[in-house]
mmCIF file of C-alpha atoms in Angstrom:
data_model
loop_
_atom_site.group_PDB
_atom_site.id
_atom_site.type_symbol
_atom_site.label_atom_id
_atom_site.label_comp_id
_atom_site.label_asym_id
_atom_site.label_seq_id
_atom_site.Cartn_x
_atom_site.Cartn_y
_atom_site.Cartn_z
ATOM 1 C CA UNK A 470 -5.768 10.048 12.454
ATOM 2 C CA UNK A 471 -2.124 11.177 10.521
ATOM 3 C CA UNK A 472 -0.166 13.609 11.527
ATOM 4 C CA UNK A 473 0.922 16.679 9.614
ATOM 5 C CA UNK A 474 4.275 14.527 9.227
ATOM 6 C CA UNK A 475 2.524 11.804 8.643
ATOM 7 C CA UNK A 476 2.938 9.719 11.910
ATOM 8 C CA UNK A 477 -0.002 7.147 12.155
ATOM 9 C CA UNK A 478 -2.183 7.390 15.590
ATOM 10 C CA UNK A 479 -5.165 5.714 16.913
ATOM 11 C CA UNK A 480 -7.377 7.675 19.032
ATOM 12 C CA UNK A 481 -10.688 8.038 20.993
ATOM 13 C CA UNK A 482 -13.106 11.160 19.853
ATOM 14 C CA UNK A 483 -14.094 13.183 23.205
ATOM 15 C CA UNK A 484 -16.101 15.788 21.788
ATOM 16 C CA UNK A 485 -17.074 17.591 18.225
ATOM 17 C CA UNK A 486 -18.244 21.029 17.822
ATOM 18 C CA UNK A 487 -21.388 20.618 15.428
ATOM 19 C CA UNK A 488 -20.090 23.365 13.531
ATOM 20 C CA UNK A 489 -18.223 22.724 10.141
ATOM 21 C CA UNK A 490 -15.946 25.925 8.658
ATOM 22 C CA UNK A 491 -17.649 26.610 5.207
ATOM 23 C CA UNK A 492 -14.033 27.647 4.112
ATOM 24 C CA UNK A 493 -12.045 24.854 4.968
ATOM 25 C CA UNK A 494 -14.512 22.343 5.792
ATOM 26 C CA UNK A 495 -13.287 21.088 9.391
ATOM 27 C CA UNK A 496 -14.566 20.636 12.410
ATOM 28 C CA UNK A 497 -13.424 21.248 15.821
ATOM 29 C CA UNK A 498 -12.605 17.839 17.475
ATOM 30 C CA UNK A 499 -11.146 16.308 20.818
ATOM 31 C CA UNK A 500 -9.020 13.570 20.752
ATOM 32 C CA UNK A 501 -7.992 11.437 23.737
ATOM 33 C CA UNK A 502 -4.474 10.281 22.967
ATOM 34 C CA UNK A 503 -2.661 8.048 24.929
ATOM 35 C CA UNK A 504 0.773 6.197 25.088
ATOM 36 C CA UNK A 505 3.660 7.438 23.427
ATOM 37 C CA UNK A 506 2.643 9.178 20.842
ATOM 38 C CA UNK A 507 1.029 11.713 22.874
ATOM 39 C CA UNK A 508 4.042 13.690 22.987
ATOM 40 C CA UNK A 509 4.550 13.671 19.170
ATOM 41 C CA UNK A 510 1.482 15.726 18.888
ATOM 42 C CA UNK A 511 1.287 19.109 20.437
ATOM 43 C CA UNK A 512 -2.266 20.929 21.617
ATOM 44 C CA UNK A 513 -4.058 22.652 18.787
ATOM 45 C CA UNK A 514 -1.781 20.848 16.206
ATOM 46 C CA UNK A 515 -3.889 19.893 12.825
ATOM 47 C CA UNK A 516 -4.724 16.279 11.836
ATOM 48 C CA UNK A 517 -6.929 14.266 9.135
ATOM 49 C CA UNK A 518 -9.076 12.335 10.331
ATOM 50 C CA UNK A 519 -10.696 9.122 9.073
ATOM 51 C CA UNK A 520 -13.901 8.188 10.710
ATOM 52 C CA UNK A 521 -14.961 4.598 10.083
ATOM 53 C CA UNK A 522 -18.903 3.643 10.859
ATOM 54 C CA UNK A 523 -19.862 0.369 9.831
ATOM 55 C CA UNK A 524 -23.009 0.433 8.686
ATOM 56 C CA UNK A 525 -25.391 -3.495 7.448
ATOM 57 C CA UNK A 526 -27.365 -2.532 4.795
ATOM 58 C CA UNK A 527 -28.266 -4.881 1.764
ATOM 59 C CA UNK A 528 -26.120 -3.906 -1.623
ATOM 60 C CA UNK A 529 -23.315 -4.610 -3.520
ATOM 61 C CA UNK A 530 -20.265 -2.922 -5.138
ATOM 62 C CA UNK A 531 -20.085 -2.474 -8.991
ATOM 63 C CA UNK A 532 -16.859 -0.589 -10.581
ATOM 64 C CA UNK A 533 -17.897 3.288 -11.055
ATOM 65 C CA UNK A 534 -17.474 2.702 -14.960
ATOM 66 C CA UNK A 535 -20.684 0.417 -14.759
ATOM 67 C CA UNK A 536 -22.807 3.900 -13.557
ATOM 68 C CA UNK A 537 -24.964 6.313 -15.695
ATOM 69 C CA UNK A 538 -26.286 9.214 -13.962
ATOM 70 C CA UNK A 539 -30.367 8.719 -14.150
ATOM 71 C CA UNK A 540 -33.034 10.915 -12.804
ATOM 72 C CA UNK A 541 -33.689 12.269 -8.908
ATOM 73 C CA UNK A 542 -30.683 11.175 -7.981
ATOM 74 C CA UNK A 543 -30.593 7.666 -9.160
ATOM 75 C CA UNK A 544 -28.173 6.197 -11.343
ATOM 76 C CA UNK A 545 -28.492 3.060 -13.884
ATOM 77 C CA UNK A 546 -26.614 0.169 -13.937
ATOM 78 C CA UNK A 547 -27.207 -1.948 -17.681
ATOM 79 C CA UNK A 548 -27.463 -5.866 -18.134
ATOM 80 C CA UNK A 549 -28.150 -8.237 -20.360
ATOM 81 C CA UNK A 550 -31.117 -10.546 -20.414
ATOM 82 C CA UNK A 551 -32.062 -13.521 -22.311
ATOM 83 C CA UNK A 552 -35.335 -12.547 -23.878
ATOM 84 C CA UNK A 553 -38.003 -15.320 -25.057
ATOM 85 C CA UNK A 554 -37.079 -15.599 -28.369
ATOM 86 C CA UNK A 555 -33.954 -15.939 -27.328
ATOM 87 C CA UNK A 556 -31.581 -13.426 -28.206
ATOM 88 C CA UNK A 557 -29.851 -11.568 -25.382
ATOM 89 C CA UNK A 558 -30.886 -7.949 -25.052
ATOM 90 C CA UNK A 559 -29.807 -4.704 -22.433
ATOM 91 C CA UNK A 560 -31.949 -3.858 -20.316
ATOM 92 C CA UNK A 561 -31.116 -1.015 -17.263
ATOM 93 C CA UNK A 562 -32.149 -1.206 -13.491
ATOM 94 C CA UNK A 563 -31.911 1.957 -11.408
ATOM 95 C CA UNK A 564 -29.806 1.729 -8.567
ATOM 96 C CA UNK A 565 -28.734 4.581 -5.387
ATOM 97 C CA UNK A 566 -25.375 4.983 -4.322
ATOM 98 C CA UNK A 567 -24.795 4.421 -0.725
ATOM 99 C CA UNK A 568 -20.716 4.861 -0.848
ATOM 100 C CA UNK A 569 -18.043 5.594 -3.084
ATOM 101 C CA UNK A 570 -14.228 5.235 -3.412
ATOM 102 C CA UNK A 571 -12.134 5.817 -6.470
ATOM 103 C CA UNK A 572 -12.736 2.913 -8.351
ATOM 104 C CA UNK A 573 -16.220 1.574 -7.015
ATOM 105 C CA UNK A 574 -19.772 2.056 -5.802
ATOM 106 C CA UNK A 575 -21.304 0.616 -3.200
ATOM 107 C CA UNK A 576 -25.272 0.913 -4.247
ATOM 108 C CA UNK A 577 -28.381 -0.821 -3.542
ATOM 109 C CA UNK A 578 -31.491 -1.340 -6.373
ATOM 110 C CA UNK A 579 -33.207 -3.974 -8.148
ATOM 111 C CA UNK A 580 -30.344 -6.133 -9.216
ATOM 112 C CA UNK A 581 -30.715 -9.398 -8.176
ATOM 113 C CA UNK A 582 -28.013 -12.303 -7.807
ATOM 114 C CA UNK A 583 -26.650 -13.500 -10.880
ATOM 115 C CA UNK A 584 -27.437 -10.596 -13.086
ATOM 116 C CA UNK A 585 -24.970 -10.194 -15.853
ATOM 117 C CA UNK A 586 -24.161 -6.471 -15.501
ATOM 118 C CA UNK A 587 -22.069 -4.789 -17.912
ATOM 119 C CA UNK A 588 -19.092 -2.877 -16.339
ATOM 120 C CA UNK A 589 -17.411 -0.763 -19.266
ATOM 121 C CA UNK A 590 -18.317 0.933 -22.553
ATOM 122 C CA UNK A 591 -22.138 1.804 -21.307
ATOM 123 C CA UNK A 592 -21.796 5.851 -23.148
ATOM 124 C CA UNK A 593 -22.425 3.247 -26.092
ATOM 125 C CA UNK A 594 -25.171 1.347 -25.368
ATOM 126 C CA UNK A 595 -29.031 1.813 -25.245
ATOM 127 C CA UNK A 596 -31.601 -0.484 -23.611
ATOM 128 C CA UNK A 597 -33.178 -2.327 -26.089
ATOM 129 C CA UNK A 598 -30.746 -3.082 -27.886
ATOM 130 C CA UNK A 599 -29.995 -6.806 -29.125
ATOM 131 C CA UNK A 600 -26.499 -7.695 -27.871
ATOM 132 C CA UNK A 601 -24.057 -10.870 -28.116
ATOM 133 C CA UNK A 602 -21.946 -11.589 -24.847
ATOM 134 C CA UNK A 603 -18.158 -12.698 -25.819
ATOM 135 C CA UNK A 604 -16.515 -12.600 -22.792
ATOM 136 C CA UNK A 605 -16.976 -12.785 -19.328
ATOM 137 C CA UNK A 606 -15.550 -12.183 -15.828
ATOM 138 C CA UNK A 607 -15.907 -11.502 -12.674
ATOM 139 C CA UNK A 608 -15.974 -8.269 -10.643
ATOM 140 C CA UNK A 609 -14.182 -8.246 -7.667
ATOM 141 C CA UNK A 610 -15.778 -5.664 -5.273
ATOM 142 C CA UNK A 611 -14.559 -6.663 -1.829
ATOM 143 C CA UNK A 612 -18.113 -8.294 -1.265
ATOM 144 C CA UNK A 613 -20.255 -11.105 -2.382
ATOM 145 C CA UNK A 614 -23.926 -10.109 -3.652
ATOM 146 C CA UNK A 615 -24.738 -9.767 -6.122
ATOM 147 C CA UNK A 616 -21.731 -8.020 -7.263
ATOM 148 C CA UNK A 617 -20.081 -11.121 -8.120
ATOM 149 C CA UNK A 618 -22.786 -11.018 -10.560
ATOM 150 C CA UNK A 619 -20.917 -11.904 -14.227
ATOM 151 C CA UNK A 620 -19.767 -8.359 -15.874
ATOM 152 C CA UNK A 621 -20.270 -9.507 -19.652
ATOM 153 C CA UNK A 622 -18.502 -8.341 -22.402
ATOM 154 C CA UNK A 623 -20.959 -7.027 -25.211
ATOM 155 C CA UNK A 624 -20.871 -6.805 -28.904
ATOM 156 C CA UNK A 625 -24.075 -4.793 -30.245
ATOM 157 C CA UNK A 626 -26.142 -6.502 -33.043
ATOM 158 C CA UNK A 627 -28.261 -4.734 -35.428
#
């Protein structure tokens, strides 16, 4: 938790009133605090809290310019595919968001591994449409699959 003067403390939860202020949004929270920094804090003082719960479930970031909103809560996520013929064409998948921070998404869907997902510009683009990839890289999201997937760099044809 930080301090309203910003003094960094680790601590153990004791108890949480399951009641959250519709005003101000907080909760009502015990804290066991120990060691020296016990005395920096006084009784009823107010804190932010961040509350980290790992949680395994299979998905992968993508940078939150790569999302479209979709329908019932889905959102879309566009890549291109070699077709038959042989021409390279976009294509969307649907995809849920599980987690977000200012710059990413952490979603699950029908991407698979080495899908070239396109992670800019996608106001402008329609699936369907007949693309040529010029440029590639790599999207670092903090995890592997299949975010590492290549984030191509389109030019529309036709």
């Amino acid at each position: 938790m930080k301090t309203q003067d910003d003094h960094l403390v680790f601590s153990r939860v004791k108890s949480v009133v399951p009641l959250v202020r519709g005003s101000t949004r907080t909760a009502l929270v015990t804290l066991d605090i120990t060691g020296d920094v016990a005395d920096l804090i006084a009784d009823g003082s107010l804190v932010t809290a961040e509350i980290e719960e790992p949680v395994e479930t299979p998905g992968f970031w993508v940078p939150l310019r790569a999302l479209t909103a979709d329908v019932r809560g889905l959102w879309r996520v566009y890549k291109v595919i070699e077709t038959d013929a042989g021409d390279e064409r976009i294509v969307f998948e649907n995809v849920q968001i599980l987690h977000s921070t200012d710059d990413r998404a952490f979603v699950s869907g029908t991407v698979s591994d080495g899908d070239r997902l396109i992670d800019g510009g996608v106001a402008r683009i329609a699936p369907g449409k007949r693309v040529e990839v010029v440029k590639t890289s790599h999207f670092d999201g903090g995890t592997a699959d299949p975010s590492e997937a290549q984030s191509p760099q389109t030019e529309q044809k036709g």
